[in-house]
Short mmCIF file of C-alpha atoms and ligand atoms in Angstrom, two decimals:
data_model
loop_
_atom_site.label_atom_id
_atom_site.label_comp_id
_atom_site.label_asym_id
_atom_site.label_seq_id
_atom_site.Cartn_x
_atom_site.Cartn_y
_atom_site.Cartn_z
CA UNK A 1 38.21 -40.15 -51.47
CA UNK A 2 41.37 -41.97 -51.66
CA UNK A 3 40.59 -45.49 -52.97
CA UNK A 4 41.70 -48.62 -50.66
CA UNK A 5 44.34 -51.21 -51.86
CA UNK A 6 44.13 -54.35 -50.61
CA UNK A 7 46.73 -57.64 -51.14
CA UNK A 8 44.75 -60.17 -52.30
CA UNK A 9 46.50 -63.92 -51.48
CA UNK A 10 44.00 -65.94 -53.52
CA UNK A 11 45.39 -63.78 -57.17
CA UNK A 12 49.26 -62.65 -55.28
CA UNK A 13 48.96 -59.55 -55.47
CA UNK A 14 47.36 -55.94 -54.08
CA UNK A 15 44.18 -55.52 -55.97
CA UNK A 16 41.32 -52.23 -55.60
CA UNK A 17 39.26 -52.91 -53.07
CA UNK A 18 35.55 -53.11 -55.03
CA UNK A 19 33.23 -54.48 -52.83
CA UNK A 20 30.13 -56.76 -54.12
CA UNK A 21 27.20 -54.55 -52.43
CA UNK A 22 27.98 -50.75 -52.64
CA UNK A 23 29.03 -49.68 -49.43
CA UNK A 24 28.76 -52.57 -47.49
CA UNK A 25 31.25 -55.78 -46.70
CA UNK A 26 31.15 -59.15 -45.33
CA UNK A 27 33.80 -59.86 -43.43
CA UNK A 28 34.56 -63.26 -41.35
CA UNK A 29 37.57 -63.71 -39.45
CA UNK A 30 38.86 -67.16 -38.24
CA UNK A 31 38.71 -67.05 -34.62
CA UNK A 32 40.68 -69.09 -31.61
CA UNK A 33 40.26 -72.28 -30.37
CA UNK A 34 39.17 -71.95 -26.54
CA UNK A 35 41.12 -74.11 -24.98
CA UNK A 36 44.43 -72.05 -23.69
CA UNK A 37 44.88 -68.13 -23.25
CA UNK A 38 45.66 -66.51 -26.58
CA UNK A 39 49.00 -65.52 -26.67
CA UNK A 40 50.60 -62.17 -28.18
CA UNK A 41 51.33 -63.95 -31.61
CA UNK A 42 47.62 -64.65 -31.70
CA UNK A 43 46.72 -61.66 -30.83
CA UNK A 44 48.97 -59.56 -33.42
CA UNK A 45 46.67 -61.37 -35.74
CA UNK A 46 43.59 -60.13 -33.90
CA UNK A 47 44.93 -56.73 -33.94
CA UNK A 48 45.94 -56.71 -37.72
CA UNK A 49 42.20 -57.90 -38.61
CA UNK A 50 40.99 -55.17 -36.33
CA UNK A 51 43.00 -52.47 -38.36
CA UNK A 52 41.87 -53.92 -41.44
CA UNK A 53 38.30 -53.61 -39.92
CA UNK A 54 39.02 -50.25 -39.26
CA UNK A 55 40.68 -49.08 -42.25
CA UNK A 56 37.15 -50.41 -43.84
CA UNK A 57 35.12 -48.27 -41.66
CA UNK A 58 37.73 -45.16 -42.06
CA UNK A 59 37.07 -45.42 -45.40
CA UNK A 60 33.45 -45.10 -45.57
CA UNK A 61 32.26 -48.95 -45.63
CA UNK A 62 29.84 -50.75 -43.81
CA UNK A 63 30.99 -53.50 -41.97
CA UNK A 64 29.60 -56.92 -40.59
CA UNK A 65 32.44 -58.49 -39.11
CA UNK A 66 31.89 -62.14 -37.73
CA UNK A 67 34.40 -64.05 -35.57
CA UNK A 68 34.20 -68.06 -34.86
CA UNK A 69 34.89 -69.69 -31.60
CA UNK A 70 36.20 -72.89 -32.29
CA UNK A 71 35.25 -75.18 -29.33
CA UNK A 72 35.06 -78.25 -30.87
CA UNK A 73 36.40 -80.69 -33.60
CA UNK A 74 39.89 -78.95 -33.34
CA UNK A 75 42.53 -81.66 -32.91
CA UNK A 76 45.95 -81.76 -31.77
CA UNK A 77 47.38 -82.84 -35.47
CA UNK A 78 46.17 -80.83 -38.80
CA UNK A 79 46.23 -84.57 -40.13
CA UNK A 80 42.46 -85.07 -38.83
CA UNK A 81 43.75 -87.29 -35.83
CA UNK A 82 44.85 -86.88 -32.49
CA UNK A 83 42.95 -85.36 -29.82
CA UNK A 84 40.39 -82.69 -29.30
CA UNK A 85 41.98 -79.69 -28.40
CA UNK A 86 39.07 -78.39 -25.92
CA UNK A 87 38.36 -82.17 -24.89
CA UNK A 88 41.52 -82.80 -23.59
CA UNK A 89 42.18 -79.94 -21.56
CA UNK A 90 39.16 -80.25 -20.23
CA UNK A 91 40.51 -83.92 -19.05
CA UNK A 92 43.68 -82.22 -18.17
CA UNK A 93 42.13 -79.77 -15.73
CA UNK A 94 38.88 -81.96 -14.62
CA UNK A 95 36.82 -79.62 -16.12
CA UNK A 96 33.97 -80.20 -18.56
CA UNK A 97 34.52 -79.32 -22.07
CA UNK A 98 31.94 -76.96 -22.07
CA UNK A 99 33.38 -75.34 -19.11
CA UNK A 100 37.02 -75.01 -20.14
CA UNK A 101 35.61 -73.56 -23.65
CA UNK A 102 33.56 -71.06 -22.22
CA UNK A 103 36.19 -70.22 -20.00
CA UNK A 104 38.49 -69.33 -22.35
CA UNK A 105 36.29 -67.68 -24.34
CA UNK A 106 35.90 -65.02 -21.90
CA UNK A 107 39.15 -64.64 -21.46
CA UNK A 108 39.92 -64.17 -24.69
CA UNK A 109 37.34 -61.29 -25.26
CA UNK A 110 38.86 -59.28 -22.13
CA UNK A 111 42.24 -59.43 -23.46
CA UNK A 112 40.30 -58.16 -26.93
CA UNK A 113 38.97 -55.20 -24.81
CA UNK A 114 42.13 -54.20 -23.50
CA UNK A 115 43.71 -53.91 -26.90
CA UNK A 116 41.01 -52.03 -27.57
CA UNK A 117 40.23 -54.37 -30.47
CA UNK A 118 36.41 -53.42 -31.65
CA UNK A 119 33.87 -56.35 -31.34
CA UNK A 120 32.63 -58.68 -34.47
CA UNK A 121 29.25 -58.24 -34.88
CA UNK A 122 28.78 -61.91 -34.05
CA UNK A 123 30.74 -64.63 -32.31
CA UNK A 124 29.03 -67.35 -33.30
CA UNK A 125 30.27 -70.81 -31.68
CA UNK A 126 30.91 -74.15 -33.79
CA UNK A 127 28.46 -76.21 -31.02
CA UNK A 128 25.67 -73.72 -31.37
CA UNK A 129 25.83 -74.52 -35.69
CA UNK A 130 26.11 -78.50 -35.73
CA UNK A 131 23.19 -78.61 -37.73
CA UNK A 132 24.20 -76.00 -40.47
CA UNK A 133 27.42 -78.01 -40.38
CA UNK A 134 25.50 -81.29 -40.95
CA UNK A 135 23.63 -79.68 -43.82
CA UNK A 136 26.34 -78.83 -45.66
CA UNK A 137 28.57 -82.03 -45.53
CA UNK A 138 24.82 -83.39 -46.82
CA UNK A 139 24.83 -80.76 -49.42
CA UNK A 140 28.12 -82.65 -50.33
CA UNK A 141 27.42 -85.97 -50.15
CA UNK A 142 24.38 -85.41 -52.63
CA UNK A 143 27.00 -83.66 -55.13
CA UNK A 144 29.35 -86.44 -54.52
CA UNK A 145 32.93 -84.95 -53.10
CA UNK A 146 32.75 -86.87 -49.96
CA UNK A 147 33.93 -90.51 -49.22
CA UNK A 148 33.37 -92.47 -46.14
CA UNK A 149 36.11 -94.44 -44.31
CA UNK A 150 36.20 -95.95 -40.49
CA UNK A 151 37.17 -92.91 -39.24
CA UNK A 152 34.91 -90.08 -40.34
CA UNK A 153 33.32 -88.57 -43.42
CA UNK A 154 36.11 -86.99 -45.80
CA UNK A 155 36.29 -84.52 -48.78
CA UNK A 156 37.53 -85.67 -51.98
CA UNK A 157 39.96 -83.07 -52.73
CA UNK A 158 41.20 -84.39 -55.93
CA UNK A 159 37.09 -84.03 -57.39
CA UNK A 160 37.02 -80.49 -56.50
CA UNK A 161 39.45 -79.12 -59.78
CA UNK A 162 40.42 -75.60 -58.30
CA UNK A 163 42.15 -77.15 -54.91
CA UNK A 164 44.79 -75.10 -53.44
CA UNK A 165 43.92 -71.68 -55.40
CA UNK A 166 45.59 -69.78 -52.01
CA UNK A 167 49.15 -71.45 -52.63
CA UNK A 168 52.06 -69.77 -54.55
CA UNK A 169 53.61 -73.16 -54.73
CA UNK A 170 52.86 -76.06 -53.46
CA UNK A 171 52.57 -76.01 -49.41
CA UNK A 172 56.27 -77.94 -48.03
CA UNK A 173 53.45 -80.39 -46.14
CA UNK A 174 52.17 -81.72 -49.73
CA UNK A 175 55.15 -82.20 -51.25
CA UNK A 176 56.13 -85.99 -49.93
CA UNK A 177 53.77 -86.89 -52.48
CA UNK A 178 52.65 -90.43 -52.34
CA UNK A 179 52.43 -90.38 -48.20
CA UNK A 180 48.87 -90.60 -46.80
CA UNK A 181 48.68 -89.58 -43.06
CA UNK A 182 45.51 -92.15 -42.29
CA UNK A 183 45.78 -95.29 -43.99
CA UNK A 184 42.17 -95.03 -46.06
CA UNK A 185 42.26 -91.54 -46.79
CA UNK A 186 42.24 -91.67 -50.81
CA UNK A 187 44.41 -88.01 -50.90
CA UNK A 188 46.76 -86.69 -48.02
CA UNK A 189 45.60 -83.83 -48.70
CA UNK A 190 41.75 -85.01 -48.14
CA UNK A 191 40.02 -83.61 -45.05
CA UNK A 192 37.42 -85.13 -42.24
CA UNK A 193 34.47 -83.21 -42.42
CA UNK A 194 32.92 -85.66 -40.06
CA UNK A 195 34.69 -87.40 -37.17
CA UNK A 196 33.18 -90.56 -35.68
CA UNK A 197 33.22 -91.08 -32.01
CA UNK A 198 35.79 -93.44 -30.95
CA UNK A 199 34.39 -97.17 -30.02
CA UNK A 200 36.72 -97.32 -27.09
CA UNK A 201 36.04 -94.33 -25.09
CA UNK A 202 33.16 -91.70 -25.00
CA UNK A 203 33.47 -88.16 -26.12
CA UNK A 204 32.26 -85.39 -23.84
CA UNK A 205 31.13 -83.51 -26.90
CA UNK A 206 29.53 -85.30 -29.72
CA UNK A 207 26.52 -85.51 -31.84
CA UNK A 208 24.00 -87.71 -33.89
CA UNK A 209 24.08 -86.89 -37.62
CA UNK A 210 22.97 -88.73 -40.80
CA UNK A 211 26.37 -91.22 -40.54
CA UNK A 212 26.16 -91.95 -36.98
CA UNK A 213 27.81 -90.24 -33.61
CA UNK A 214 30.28 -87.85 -33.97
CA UNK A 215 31.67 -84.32 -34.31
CA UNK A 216 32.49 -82.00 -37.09
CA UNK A 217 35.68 -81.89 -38.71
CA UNK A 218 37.59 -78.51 -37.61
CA UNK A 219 37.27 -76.68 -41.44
CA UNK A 220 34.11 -77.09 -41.55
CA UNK A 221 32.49 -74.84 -38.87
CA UNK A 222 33.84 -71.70 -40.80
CA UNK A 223 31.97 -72.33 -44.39
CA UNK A 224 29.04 -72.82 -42.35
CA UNK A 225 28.76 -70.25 -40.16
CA UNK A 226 30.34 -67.76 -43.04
CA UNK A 227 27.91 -68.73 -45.22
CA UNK A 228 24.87 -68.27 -42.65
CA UNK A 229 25.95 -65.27 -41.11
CA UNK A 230 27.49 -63.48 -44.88
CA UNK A 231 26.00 -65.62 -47.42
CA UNK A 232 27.35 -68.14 -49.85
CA UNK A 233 29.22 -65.12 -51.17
CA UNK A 234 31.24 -62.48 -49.10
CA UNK A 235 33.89 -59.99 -49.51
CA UNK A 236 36.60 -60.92 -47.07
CA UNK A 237 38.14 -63.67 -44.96
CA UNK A 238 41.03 -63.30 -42.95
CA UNK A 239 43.64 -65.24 -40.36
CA UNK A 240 47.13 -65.61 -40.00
CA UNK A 241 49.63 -66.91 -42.69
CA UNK A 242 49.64 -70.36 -41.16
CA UNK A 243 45.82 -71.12 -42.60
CA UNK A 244 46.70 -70.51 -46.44
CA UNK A 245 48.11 -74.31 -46.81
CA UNK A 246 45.45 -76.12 -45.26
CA UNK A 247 42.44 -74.66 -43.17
CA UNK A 248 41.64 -71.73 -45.80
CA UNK A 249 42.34 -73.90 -48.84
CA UNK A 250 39.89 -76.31 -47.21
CA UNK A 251 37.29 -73.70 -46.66
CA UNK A 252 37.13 -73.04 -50.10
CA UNK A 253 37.15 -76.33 -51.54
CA UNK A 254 34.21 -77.12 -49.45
CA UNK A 255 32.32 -74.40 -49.93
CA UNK A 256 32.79 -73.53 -53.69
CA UNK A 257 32.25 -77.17 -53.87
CA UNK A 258 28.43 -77.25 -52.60
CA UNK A 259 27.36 -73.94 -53.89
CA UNK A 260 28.96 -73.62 -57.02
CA UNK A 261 30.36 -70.06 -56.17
CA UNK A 262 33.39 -67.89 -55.25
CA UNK A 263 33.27 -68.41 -51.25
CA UNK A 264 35.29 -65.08 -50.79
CA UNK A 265 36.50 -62.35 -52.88
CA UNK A 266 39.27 -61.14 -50.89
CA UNK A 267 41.95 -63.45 -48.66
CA UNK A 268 43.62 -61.69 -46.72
CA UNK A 269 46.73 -63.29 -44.29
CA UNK A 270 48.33 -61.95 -41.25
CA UNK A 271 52.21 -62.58 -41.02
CA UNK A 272 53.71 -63.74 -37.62
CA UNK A 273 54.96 -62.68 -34.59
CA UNK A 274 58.49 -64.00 -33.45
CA UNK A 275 60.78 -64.39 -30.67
CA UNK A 276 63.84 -66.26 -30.18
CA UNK A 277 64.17 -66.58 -34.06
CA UNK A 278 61.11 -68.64 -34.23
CA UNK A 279 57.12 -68.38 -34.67
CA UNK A 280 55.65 -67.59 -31.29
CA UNK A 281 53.50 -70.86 -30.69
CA UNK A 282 52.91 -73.22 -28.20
CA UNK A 283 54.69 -75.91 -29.51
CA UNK A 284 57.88 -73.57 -29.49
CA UNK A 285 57.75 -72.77 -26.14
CA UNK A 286 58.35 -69.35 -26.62
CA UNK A 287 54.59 -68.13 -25.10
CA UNK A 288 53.92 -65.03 -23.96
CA UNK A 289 50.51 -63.26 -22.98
CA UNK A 290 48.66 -59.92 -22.20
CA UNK A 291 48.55 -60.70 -18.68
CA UNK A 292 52.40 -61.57 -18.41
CA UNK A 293 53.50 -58.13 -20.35
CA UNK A 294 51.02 -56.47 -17.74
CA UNK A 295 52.79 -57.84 -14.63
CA UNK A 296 56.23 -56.15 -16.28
CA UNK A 297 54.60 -53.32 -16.23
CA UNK A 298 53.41 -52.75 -19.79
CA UNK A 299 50.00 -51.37 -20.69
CA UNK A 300 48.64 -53.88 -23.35
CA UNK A 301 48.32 -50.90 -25.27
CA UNK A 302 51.85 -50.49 -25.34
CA UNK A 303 51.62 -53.42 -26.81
CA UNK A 304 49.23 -52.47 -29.79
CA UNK A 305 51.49 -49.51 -30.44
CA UNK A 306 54.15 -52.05 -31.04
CA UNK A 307 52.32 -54.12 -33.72
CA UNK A 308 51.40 -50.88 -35.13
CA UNK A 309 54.94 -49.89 -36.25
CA UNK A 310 55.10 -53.49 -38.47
CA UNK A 311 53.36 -54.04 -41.75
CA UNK A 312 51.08 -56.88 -41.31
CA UNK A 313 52.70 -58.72 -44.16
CA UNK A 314 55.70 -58.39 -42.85
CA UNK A 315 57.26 -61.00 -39.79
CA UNK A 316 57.25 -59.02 -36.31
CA UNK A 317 60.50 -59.50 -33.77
CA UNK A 318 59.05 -59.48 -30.27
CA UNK A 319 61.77 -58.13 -28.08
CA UNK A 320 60.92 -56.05 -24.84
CA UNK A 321 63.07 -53.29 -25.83
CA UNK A 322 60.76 -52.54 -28.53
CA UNK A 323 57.87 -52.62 -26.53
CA UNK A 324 59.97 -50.19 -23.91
CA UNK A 325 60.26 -47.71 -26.95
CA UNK A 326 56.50 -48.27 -27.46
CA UNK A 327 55.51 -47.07 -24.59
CA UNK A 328 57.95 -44.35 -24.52
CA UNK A 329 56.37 -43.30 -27.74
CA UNK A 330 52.74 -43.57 -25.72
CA UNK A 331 54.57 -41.47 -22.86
CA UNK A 332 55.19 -39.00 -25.32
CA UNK A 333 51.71 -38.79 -26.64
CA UNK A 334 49.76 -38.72 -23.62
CA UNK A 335 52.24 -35.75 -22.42
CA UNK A 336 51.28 -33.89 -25.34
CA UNK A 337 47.54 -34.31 -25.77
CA UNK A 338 47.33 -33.03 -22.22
CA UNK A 339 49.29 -30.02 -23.29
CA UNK A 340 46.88 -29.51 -26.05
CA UNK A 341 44.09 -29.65 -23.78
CA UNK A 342 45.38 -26.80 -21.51
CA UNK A 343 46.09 -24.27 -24.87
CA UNK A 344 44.29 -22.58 -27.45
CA UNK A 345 42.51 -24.76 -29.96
CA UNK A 346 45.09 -25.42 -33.08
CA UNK A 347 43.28 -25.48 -36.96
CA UNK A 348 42.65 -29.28 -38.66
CA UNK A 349 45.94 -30.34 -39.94
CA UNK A 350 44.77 -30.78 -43.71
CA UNK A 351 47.90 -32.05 -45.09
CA UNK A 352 48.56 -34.59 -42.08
CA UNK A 353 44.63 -36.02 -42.81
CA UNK A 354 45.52 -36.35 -46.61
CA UNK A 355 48.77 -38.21 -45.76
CA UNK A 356 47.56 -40.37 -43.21
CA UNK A 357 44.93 -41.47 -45.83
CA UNK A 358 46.91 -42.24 -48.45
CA UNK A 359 49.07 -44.01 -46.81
CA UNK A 360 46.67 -46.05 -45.09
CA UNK A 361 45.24 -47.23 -48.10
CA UNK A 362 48.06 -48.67 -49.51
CA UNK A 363 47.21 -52.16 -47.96
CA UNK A 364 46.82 -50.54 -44.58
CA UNK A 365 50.61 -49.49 -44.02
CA UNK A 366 50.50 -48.30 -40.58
CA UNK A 367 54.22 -48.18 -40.38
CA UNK A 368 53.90 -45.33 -42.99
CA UNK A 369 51.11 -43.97 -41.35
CA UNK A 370 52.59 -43.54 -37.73
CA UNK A 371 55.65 -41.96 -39.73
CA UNK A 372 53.29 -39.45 -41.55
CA UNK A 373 51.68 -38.95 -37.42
CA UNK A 374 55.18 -38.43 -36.16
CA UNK A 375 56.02 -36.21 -39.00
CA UNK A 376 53.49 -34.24 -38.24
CA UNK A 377 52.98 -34.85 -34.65
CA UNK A 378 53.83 -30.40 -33.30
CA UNK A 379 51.15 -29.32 -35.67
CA UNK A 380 48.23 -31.25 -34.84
CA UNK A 381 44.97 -30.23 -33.03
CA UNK A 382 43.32 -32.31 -30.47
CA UNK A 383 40.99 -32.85 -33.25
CA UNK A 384 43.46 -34.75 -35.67
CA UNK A 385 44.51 -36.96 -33.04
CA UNK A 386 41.44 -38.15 -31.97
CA UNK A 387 40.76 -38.59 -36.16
CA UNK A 388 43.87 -40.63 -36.27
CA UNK A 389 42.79 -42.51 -33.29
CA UNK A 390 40.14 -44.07 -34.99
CA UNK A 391 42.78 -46.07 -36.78
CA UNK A 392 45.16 -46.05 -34.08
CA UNK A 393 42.95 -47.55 -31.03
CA UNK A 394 45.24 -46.15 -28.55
CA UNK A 395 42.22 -44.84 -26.71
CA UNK A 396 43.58 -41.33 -27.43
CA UNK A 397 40.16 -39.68 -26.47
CA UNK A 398 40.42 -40.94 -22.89
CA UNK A 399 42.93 -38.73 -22.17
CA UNK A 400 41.87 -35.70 -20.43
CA UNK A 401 42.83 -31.94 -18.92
CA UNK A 402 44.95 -32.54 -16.45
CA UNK A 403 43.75 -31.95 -12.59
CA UNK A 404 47.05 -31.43 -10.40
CA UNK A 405 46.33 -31.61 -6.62
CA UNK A 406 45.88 -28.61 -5.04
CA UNK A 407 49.89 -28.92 -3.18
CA UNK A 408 50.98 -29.04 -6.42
CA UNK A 409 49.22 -26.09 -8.11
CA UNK A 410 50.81 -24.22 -4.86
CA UNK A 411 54.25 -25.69 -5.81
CA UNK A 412 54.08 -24.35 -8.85
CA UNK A 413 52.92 -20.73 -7.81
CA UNK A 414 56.00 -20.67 -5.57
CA UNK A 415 58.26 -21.94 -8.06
CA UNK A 416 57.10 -18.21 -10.00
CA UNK A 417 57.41 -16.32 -7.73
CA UNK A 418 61.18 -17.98 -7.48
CA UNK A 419 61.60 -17.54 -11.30
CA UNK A 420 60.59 -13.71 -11.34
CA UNK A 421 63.09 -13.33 -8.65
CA UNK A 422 65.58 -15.35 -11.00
CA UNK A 423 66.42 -17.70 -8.01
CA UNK A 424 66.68 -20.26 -10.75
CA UNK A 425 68.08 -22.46 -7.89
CA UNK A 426 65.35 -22.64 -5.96
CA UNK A 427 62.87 -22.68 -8.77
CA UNK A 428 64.97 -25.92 -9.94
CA UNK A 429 64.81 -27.34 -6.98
CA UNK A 430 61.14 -27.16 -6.99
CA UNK A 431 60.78 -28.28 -10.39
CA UNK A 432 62.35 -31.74 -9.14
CA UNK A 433 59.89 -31.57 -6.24
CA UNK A 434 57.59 -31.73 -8.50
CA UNK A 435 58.72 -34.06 -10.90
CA UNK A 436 58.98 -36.44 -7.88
CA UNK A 437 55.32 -36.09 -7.22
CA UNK A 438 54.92 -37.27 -11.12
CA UNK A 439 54.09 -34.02 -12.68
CA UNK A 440 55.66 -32.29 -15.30
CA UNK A 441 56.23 -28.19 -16.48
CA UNK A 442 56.38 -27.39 -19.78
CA UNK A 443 57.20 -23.34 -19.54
CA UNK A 444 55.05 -22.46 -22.91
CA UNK A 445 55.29 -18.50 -23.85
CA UNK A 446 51.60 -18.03 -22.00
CA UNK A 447 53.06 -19.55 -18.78
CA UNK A 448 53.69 -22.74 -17.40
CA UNK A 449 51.73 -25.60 -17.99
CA UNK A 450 51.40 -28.88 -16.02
CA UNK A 451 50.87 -32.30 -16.98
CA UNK A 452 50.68 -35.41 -14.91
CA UNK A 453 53.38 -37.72 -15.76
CA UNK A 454 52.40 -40.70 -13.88
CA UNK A 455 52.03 -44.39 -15.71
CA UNK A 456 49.59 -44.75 -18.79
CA UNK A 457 46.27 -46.66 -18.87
P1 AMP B 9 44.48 -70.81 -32.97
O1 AMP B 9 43.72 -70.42 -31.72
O2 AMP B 9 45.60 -71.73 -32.70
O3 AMP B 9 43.57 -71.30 -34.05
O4 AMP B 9 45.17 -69.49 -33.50
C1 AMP B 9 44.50 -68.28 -33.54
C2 AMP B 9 45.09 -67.34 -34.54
O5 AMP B 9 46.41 -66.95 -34.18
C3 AMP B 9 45.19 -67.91 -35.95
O6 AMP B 9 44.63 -66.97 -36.86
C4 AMP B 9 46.68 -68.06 -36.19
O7 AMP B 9 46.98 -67.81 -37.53
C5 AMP B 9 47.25 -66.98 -35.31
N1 AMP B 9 48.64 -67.20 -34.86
C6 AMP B 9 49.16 -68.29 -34.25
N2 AMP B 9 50.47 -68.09 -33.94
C7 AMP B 9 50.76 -66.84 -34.34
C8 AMP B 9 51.95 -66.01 -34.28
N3 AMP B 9 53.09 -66.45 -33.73
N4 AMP B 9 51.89 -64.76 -34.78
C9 AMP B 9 50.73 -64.29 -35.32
N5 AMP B 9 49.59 -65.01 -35.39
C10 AMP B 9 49.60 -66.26 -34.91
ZN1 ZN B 10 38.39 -70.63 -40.19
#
């Protein structure tokens, strides 16, 4: 078996992939905060961690895969102030917190399903783990990295030696050194892991804890849950490039910090999706989602295809003529498995499986892979595809034999009788007929075959 090669961000650079238990990994992925739809830039991430998910399980591992929801303690500035996200679009719409988070929520799992992105094991939700959160800013405390001011409880970054072990340099953000964002903080770089309810208003969401009413700071909720649902120890945590400077560098200072262990083995960062020459965000303006590609007309498994073609290192240009040649590419698929339905079963492609592999598990290069599939793509069985698929997720088993409508089966019989008359006119003219109807002929040597030609899933 061809051994996996993953890029590590914590030592900068692509490392063996040697798990700590055998066969099986931990796995926790940073999940969304519920408060708007995802867009496609999140969800290129959510597809990359699903093909790294996969690549696991292609190669023989055993996964538990857990996914946060972040629906509280998530504020409008990384600097620990401003709003909470959920709390004040939940103002915005007069909706309760709860309601807007759940909300979203769901709609973020059906636009998981139709990118055929497989589940996490667990989900688990930051306000269903305030206690394991409280525990561990107490675990701490006791050890002595945390410092209270008015606002909240914070970590003392500068106490915890190994701070900022994901960074290649030193993040842009820290280096106007000297400026403190909140006047008390010790460290700009130091981080609430407790808020305190404000005095002047009253927070939907907000709990008692050992240093009065509040909420937990956003970092937090992922060493906690991690840790509960993986251990203090795992194998790999994931999210997009824009959590190395802060969020993931947090994680681990706070975890290695109370247990006096590695927190993960493997970091592994998703690069971004852009349009208009800029990060697709919300501040940017440049948001698109699922449902909005869908009302163009676009399966949002075109969509997958697309993100497929990219390294996930690698930045990823949005532009709908790419997606257009996506779903040409789909077009083209579909047509073909169809055809393979309707003729005698082709041998296992031996040499495509190998190459597939091999490429695959060079940091999951699924550019190089869907070259190798193309490559290939005339001498493959039903069987390989459906193999590849499992990498793939184009939901290539789905597609079926063909059933034309009776009127066209009888279109077709005329158009041979036509043919063996070599009226090639007429037969032509049915052909278009046809066509019109959205079916296709492909005249193989045993006779033609039809496929339907109508719009993808
Ligand atoms: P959020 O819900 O804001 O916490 O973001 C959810 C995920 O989307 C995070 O893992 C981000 O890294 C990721 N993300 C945000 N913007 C983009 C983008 N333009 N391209 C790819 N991933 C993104
Ligand atoms: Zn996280």
């Amino acid at each position: 078996m061809q051994e996996l090669i993953l890029y590590n961000t914590l030592t900068h650079k692509k490392e063996k992939f040697r798990p700590r238990k055998g066969k099986k990994v931990g796995y926790y992925a940073c999940g969304p905060t519920v408060y708007q739809y995802a867009h496609i830039g999140n969800l290129r991430t959510y597809i990359f961690e699903d093909l790294l998910k996969r690549t696991l399980e292609f190669f023989g591992y055993n996964v538990t895969h857990i996914m946060n929801i972040t629906d509280v303690g998530h504020l409008t500035s990384d600097e620990d102030t401003g709003e909470d996200k959920v709390e004040k679009e939940a103002e915005r719409q007069k909706k309760s917190a709860q309601e807007i988070a759940r909300f979203y929520e769901d709609e973020f799992k059906k636009d998981l399903k139709k990118l055929n992105i497989l589940f996490p094991d667990t989900f688990p939700r930051a306000t269903e783990h305030i206690q394991e959160q409280i525990d561990l800013i107490q675990k701490l405390e006791e050890k002595g990295f945390t410092y209270k001011i008015p606002d909240g409880i914070y970590f003392a970054t500068k106490k915890f030696k190994a701070y900022g072990a994901l960074w290649k340099t030193r993040p842009q953000k820290f280096q106007k050194s000297g400026r403190i964002q909140t006047k008390e903080k010790r460290n700009e770089q130091d981080f609430a892991l407790w808020k305190f309810s404000p005095k002047d208003s009253k927070r939907q969401m907000e709990w008692s804890s050992p240093w009065g009413m509040g909420f937990p700071g956003w970092h937090i909720e992922c060493s906690a849950m991690s840790m509960k649902y993986l251990g203090e120890t795992f194998d790999i945590h994931a999210g997009g490039i824009d959590h190395i400077p802060v969020h993931h560098t947090n994680e681990i200072a706070q975890s290695e910090a109370a247990t006096g262990k590695q927190f993960a083995h493997y970091w592994m960062h998703g690069n971004f999706l852009q349009a208009d020459g800029k990060r697709m965000g919300k501040s940017e303006g440049n948001l698109l989602t699922i449902e909005e590609l869908q009302k163009k007309g676009f399966s949002p498994l075109d969509y997958r295809y697309f993100v497929l073609g990219t390294h996930y290192r690698s930045p990823l240009l949005f532009s709908f003529e790419a997606l257009e040649a996506a779903r040409s590419a789909r077009a083209r698929i579909n047509q073909h498995i169809q055809k393979l339905h309707q003729l005698p079963k082709k041998n296992d492609n031996r040499g495509f499986r190998n190459a597939f592999g091999h490429t695959l598990a060079d940091d999951i290069d699924t550019p190089g892979a869907l070259a190798v599939f193309w490559k290939h793509f005339e001498t493959l069985s039903l069987a390989d595809f459906i193999w590849a698929d499992t990498i793939l997720g184009l939901r290539l088993k789905s597609i079926k034999k063909p059933n034309p409508p009776r009127e066209i089966k009888k279109l077709l019989r005329e158009r041979e009788e036509y043919r063996k008359k070599t009226d090639w006119q007429k037969a032509d003219a049915i052909r278009k007929e046809i066509e019109q109807k959205k079916w296709l002929i492909d005249d193989t040597p045993r006779g033609p075959i039809l496929f339907s030609g109508a719009g993808l899933p």
